[in-house]
């Protein structure tokens, strides 16, 4: 069935009467796309809760939902007309103290039942996407030592699945777990992500065919490519240099404007990149370290305009000056306009590294309070490395500066073209 | 009514293709980078301006010529070209820059499943036009910064329709001498069309440089490209041409857009051909002087550089080329970054008049010394 469009679309009115149909479609379809029983059940619950919520809050509203297979995950997207702020209960920190909060409990259940959600606004239509990942066996890494490379190293551009899996395990065996993408613990998932073109991998081999290194990259936005690595498995040779140059040449003629590191290793030839600064890392044992972030512009920069709040405008000016990036800062001034009452954030969690990253989906009048609740919850759950990323293409995200900084976050660095425009990364101090 | 979903209509090879965005106009770039001047050393333009004969044509171009369509197939210019090169006017096809004739040749000879062969680090338009037309572009790595004839021959198969040879190559300035070129054409043995792009041929002074115009007479499968944008400094008018045997031109003509070359461009190009050669000699002198200024500087700074034929050279910088671009732009110097040419960390510099080259040196040296920590 590969190659065929296996997506399913359903259009219905927000009415409790349709809930069994929604349940049935998800239950029957998700296993075909590879979800096991348990994950199918959770996705079904999430979809059901969304429809029930809409049936209560906006009865009769037209709802379109589309189920899309993604290889290593499945995705359900709901499109409907509503105020984005009404989805505040998608926040993981939603409480259930008041009747209103209890009435919205279904959304909290939905957000907890899936592995990620996105919220897009197109005019008065909302697109709520729920992602549920397939289950994969988890490998337990064993520490290994680098070996001598034999002969000249070459790049394997499209490594076969077995090579990818071995490379993941080797990276886990040679590098600390927080220095490699979490997906490496599930090599089968990495293979499927590559097959789905959601991730690219190149490996280096020596003359005998033994693995000498790997690098992986993906496109978090149309203009930006993030990479992790290079992971070097051989003692001698220039695997890091070779892999980094291969990456640059591969992405040089794509639509990307910038290439930046997500998890850079010490094998990265930093002369080919620009330092954007570093993020602090507090490890599980309390030790502190720094994660350097490296960047390479892929084209001649033609400048851009970004939104900025006074709270961090000076930081931006300094960062852009250091990076010799021409930006017109458009300062945001609140003019007493109406804001949505509630905010919505999605969260990316990496428990093994104690890392959590918040992404604003809706900015409401309660932004500061909402962020405070997230910080409190994340600290309680032992997340020591908390970040917020805002896209400076969007005035409504840039406007959150004060609410973010009043909660103890400091601006750490700018990822040029990391989103629709530049991404400003805040870290909780 | 259904919502219009244009993505369903876009062929996969277009979806995978990334549009090229040229740089912004000078005033906008100057505003962005906070400079009051901008020396464009990025497009290999001839900074001397066009020959004096062209200036007369431009100055004499009246508003009353504007409402009238240009001659649809550049009749007069083709007569001038035929006279200049001792050929039949039917051997020439003129386009809105060489880019247009590249597209015409590919459209004329390629169909689904076909491929073209060229180098990986050369003028990108051969590759782009092939790819956005749905044809495979086989890119052969350069060997010692030059086209690799044997590797190109090895890459040929029965679906190979065109081999593009940029001679001299942009951006490395290397070229195939007469013997290499004829050896290659003999080995191709009329199995495919060979395009010899001589955009920069007027800059080459070496005796062993092969003349594409002569090869057209010897080899029926050769198509030679030339342009008025580089040596003759008519870049803003967009005019280039191809020359081949009349039968080949007759086929390419079928895919070629008529009326695409404006009247002023046609007249200016014809005027440029009447220059007695003094303009070319002056330009070559300017380029020689620029090379004599820049190469020693790069040697002194211990920077690897490639200085071949053409009005440009390349230098490898100790940082990313795109960062170097931005640093130079803040000083009013615009160069070409080479990451997109698959030469990461190299920049290409157009060679122009001495005062501007000296200005470049004054800006370039401290930037490099700062990076090198000197």
mmCIF file of N, CA and C in Angstrom, chain A residues 122 245 248-249 252-256 271-274 295-305 322-328, chain B residues 15 17-18 21-24 31-33 120 124 127 318-323 325-326 330 335-337 339-342 344-345:
data_model
loop_
_atom_site.group_PDB
_atom_site.id
_atom_site.type_symbol
_atom_site.label_atom_id
_atom_site.label_comp_id
_atom_site.label_asym_id
_atom_site.label_seq_id
_atom_site.Cartn_x
_atom_site.Cartn_y
_atom_site.Cartn_z
ATOM 1 N N UNK A 122 -6.036 30.067 10.921
ATOM 2 C CA UNK A 122 -6.145 30.548 9.547
ATOM 3 C C UNK A 122 -7.464 31.309 9.461
ATOM 4 N N UNK A 245 30.992 18.821 6.223
ATOM 5 C CA UNK A 245 31.076 19.392 4.861
ATOM 6 C C UNK A 245 30.014 18.765 3.955
ATOM 7 N N UNK A 248 26.774 20.506 4.732
ATOM 8 C CA UNK A 248 26.707 21.863 4.152
ATOM 9 C C UNK A 248 26.437 21.782 2.655
ATOM 10 N N UNK A 249 27.175 20.918 1.976
ATOM 11 C CA UNK A 249 26.988 20.819 0.515
ATOM 12 C C UNK A 249 25.602 20.293 0.156
ATOM 13 N N UNK A 252 23.076 23.171 0.804
ATOM 14 C CA UNK A 252 23.435 24.490 0.249
ATOM 15 C C UNK A 252 22.457 24.953 -0.823
ATOM 16 N N UNK A 253 21.914 24.034 -1.591
ATOM 17 C CA UNK A 253 21.002 24.459 -2.664
ATOM 18 C C UNK A 253 19.551 24.095 -2.363
ATOM 19 N N UNK A 254 19.225 24.017 -1.088
ATOM 20 C CA UNK A 254 17.830 23.800 -0.724
ATOM 21 C C UNK A 254 17.194 25.152 -0.436
ATOM 22 N N UNK A 255 15.945 25.120 -0.006
ATOM 23 C CA UNK A 255 15.269 26.380 0.269
ATOM 24 C C UNK A 255 15.683 26.974 1.616
ATOM 25 N N UNK A 256 16.507 26.252 2.360
ATOM 26 C CA UNK A 256 16.870 26.723 3.698
ATOM 27 C C UNK A 256 17.779 27.938 3.630
ATOM 28 N N UNK A 271 35.201 26.144 12.669
ATOM 29 C CA UNK A 271 35.619 27.237 11.778
ATOM 30 C C UNK A 271 34.633 27.420 10.630
ATOM 31 N N UNK A 272 33.884 26.374 10.327
ATOM 32 C CA UNK A 272 32.899 26.465 9.246
ATOM 33 C C UNK A 272 31.574 27.041 9.729
ATOM 34 N N UNK A 273 31.488 27.316 11.012
ATOM 35 C CA UNK A 273 30.226 27.768 11.596
ATOM 36 C C UNK A 273 30.443 29.036 12.420
ATOM 37 N N UNK A 274 29.334 29.658 12.786
ATOM 38 C CA UNK A 274 29.387 30.835 13.642
ATOM 39 C C UNK A 274 28.784 30.463 14.990
ATOM 40 N N UNK A 295 25.996 27.942 14.049
ATOM 41 C CA UNK A 295 25.137 28.367 12.952
ATOM 42 C C UNK A 295 25.938 28.550 11.675
ATOM 43 N N UNK A 296 25.273 28.299 10.571
ATOM 44 C CA UNK A 296 25.867 28.654 9.284
ATOM 45 C C UNK A 296 24.769 29.215 8.388
ATOM 46 N N UNK A 297 25.019 30.401 7.899
ATOM 47 C CA UNK A 297 24.106 31.003 6.951
ATOM 48 C C UNK A 297 24.363 30.348 5.606
ATOM 49 N N UNK A 298 23.297 30.026 4.881
ATOM 50 C CA UNK A 298 23.486 29.281 3.636
ATOM 51 C C UNK A 298 23.425 30.166 2.400
ATOM 52 N N UNK A 299 23.024 31.400 2.579
ATOM 53 C CA UNK A 299 22.918 32.292 1.425
ATOM 54 C C UNK A 299 23.399 33.678 1.805
ATOM 55 N N UNK A 300 23.382 34.536 0.819
ATOM 56 C CA UNK A 300 23.708 35.927 1.107
ATOM 57 C C UNK A 300 22.515 36.526 1.839
ATOM 58 N N UNK A 301 22.769 37.073 3.008
ATOM 59 C CA UNK A 301 21.656 37.549 3.821
ATOM 60 C C UNK A 301 21.113 38.853 3.267
ATOM 61 N N UNK A 302 19.821 38.867 3.073
ATOM 62 C CA UNK A 302 19.192 40.074 2.536
ATOM 63 C C UNK A 302 18.412 40.820 3.603
ATOM 64 N N UNK A 303 18.686 40.486 4.861
ATOM 65 C CA UNK A 303 18.045 41.188 5.950
ATOM 66 C C UNK A 303 16.598 40.761 6.152
ATOM 67 N N UNK A 304 16.023 41.241 7.228
ATOM 68 C CA UNK A 304 14.632 40.893 7.544
ATOM 69 C C UNK A 304 14.120 41.856 8.604
ATOM 70 N N UNK A 305 12.824 41.830 8.787
ATOM 71 C CA UNK A 305 12.202 42.592 9.869
ATOM 72 C C UNK A 305 11.678 41.600 10.900
ATOM 73 N N UNK A 322 26.484 41.211 16.824
ATOM 74 C CA UNK A 322 27.569 40.228 16.942
ATOM 75 C C UNK A 322 27.542 39.268 15.755
ATOM 76 N N UNK A 323 26.356 38.902 15.336
ATOM 77 C CA UNK A 323 26.218 37.951 14.234
ATOM 78 C C UNK A 323 26.229 38.631 12.855
ATOM 79 N N UNK A 324 26.378 39.953 12.852
ATOM 80 C CA UNK A 324 26.380 40.749 11.614
ATOM 81 C C UNK A 324 25.147 40.397 10.772
ATOM 82 N N UNK A 325 24.013 40.367 11.431
ATOM 83 C CA UNK A 325 22.751 40.099 10.736
ATOM 84 C C UNK A 325 21.931 41.381 10.739
ATOM 85 N N UNK A 326 21.485 41.766 9.548
ATOM 86 C CA UNK A 326 20.753 43.024 9.430
ATOM 87 C C UNK A 326 19.273 42.776 9.708
ATOM 88 N N UNK A 327 18.785 43.380 10.746
ATOM 89 C CA UNK A 327 17.380 43.207 11.110
ATOM 90 C C UNK A 327 16.769 44.556 11.467
ATOM 91 N N UNK A 328 15.578 44.791 10.950
ATOM 92 C CA UNK A 328 14.799 45.935 11.401
ATOM 93 C C UNK A 328 13.934 45.448 12.557
ATOM 94 N N UNK B 15 7.855 20.739 -7.076
ATOM 95 C CA UNK B 15 7.722 20.811 -5.620
ATOM 96 C C UNK B 15 9.085 20.689 -4.950
ATOM 97 N N UNK B 17 11.883 21.656 -6.163
ATOM 98 C CA UNK B 17 12.832 22.656 -6.643
ATOM 99 C C UNK B 17 12.700 23.945 -5.844
ATOM 100 N N UNK B 18 13.818 24.532 -5.539
ATOM 101 C CA UNK B 18 13.795 25.775 -4.782
ATOM 102 C C UNK B 18 14.061 26.964 -5.700
ATOM 103 N N UNK B 21 16.352 33.346 -5.452
ATOM 104 C CA UNK B 21 15.994 34.731 -5.150
ATOM 105 C C UNK B 21 17.217 35.631 -5.310
ATOM 106 N N UNK B 22 17.189 36.510 -6.293
ATOM 107 C CA UNK B 22 18.348 37.392 -6.477
ATOM 108 C C UNK B 22 18.433 38.421 -5.360
ATOM 109 N N UNK B 23 19.574 39.088 -5.291
ATOM 110 C CA UNK B 23 19.767 40.046 -4.201
ATOM 111 C C UNK B 23 18.841 41.252 -4.371
ATOM 112 N N UNK B 24 18.649 41.955 -3.262
ATOM 113 C CA UNK B 24 17.773 43.127 -3.272
ATOM 114 C C UNK B 24 18.454 44.282 -4.011
ATOM 115 N N UNK B 31 20.716 50.492 2.733
ATOM 116 C CA UNK B 31 19.970 50.871 3.933
ATOM 117 C C UNK B 31 20.124 49.797 5.006
ATOM 118 N N UNK B 32 19.964 48.523 4.586
ATOM 119 C CA UNK B 32 20.044 47.421 5.546
ATOM 120 C C UNK B 32 21.404 47.362 6.224
ATOM 121 N N UNK B 33 22.457 47.516 5.417
ATOM 122 C CA UNK B 33 23.808 47.364 5.959
ATOM 123 C C UNK B 33 24.400 48.675 6.456
ATOM 124 N N UNK B 120 29.545 19.609 -11.189
ATOM 125 C CA UNK B 120 28.830 19.958 -9.950
ATOM 126 C C UNK B 120 29.110 21.392 -9.521
ATOM 127 N N UNK B 124 25.155 27.440 -12.478
ATOM 128 C CA UNK B 124 24.101 26.547 -11.992
ATOM 129 C C UNK B 124 22.890 26.438 -12.920
ATOM 130 N N UNK B 127 21.921 23.068 -14.646
ATOM 131 C CA UNK B 127 21.321 22.119 -13.689
ATOM 132 C C UNK B 127 19.896 22.532 -13.344
ATOM 133 N N UNK B 318 38.865 32.006 6.065
ATOM 134 C CA UNK B 318 38.911 31.147 7.260
ATOM 135 C C UNK B 318 37.630 31.165 8.097
ATOM 136 N N UNK B 319 36.549 31.657 7.533
ATOM 137 C CA UNK B 319 35.235 31.586 8.192
ATOM 138 C C UNK B 319 34.223 31.180 7.137
ATOM 139 N N UNK B 320 32.975 31.070 7.538
ATOM 140 C CA UNK B 320 31.967 30.741 6.539
ATOM 141 C C UNK B 320 31.863 31.905 5.548
ATOM 142 N N UNK B 321 31.688 31.547 4.290
ATOM 143 C CA UNK B 321 31.643 32.578 3.243
ATOM 144 C C UNK B 321 30.475 33.536 3.460
ATOM 145 N N UNK B 322 29.389 33.020 4.039
ATOM 146 C CA UNK B 322 28.218 33.874 4.224
ATOM 147 C C UNK B 322 28.450 34.899 5.334
ATOM 148 N N UNK B 323 29.265 34.521 6.341
ATOM 149 C CA UNK B 323 29.631 35.494 7.371
ATOM 150 C C UNK B 323 30.576 36.541 6.769
ATOM 151 N N UNK B 325 30.644 37.506 3.736
ATOM 152 C CA UNK B 325 29.792 38.382 2.909
ATOM 153 C C UNK B 325 29.203 39.499 3.777
ATOM 154 N N UNK B 326 28.655 39.088 4.926
ATOM 155 C CA UNK B 326 27.995 40.086 5.780
ATOM 156 C C UNK B 326 29.002 41.087 6.336
ATOM 157 N N UNK B 330 29.020 45.262 5.417
ATOM 158 C CA UNK B 330 28.962 46.396 6.350
ATOM 159 C C UNK B 330 30.005 47.454 6.012
ATOM 160 N N UNK B 335 30.394 40.683 -2.388
ATOM 161 C CA UNK B 335 31.046 39.602 -3.130
ATOM 162 C C UNK B 335 30.048 38.465 -3.308
ATOM 163 N N UNK B 336 30.437 37.440 -4.008
ATOM 164 C CA UNK B 336 29.548 36.278 -4.203
ATOM 165 C C UNK B 336 29.963 35.173 -3.238
ATOM 166 N N UNK B 337 29.016 34.718 -2.433
ATOM 167 C CA UNK B 337 29.314 33.565 -1.571
ATOM 168 C C UNK B 337 29.265 32.307 -2.441
ATOM 169 N N UNK B 339 28.966 28.947 -1.171
ATOM 170 C CA UNK B 339 28.334 27.744 -0.615
ATOM 171 C C UNK B 339 27.351 27.165 -1.625
ATOM 172 N N UNK B 340 26.580 28.029 -2.281
ATOM 173 C CA UNK B 340 25.596 27.574 -3.261
ATOM 174 C C UNK B 340 26.229 26.970 -4.504
ATOM 175 N N UNK B 341 27.503 27.288 -4.735
ATOM 176 C CA UNK B 341 28.247 26.699 -5.856
ATOM 177 C C UNK B 341 28.937 25.397 -5.409
ATOM 178 N N UNK B 342 28.673 25.007 -4.185
ATOM 179 C CA UNK B 342 29.291 23.826 -3.556
ATOM 180 C C UNK B 342 30.781 24.046 -3.277
ATOM 181 N N UNK B 344 31.976 25.589 -0.176
ATOM 182 C CA UNK B 344 31.785 26.258 1.114
ATOM 183 C C UNK B 344 33.059 26.963 1.578
ATOM 184 N N UNK B 345 32.872 28.135 2.124
ATOM 185 C CA UNK B 345 33.950 28.973 2.683
ATOM 186 C C UNK B 345 34.798 29.653 1.612
#
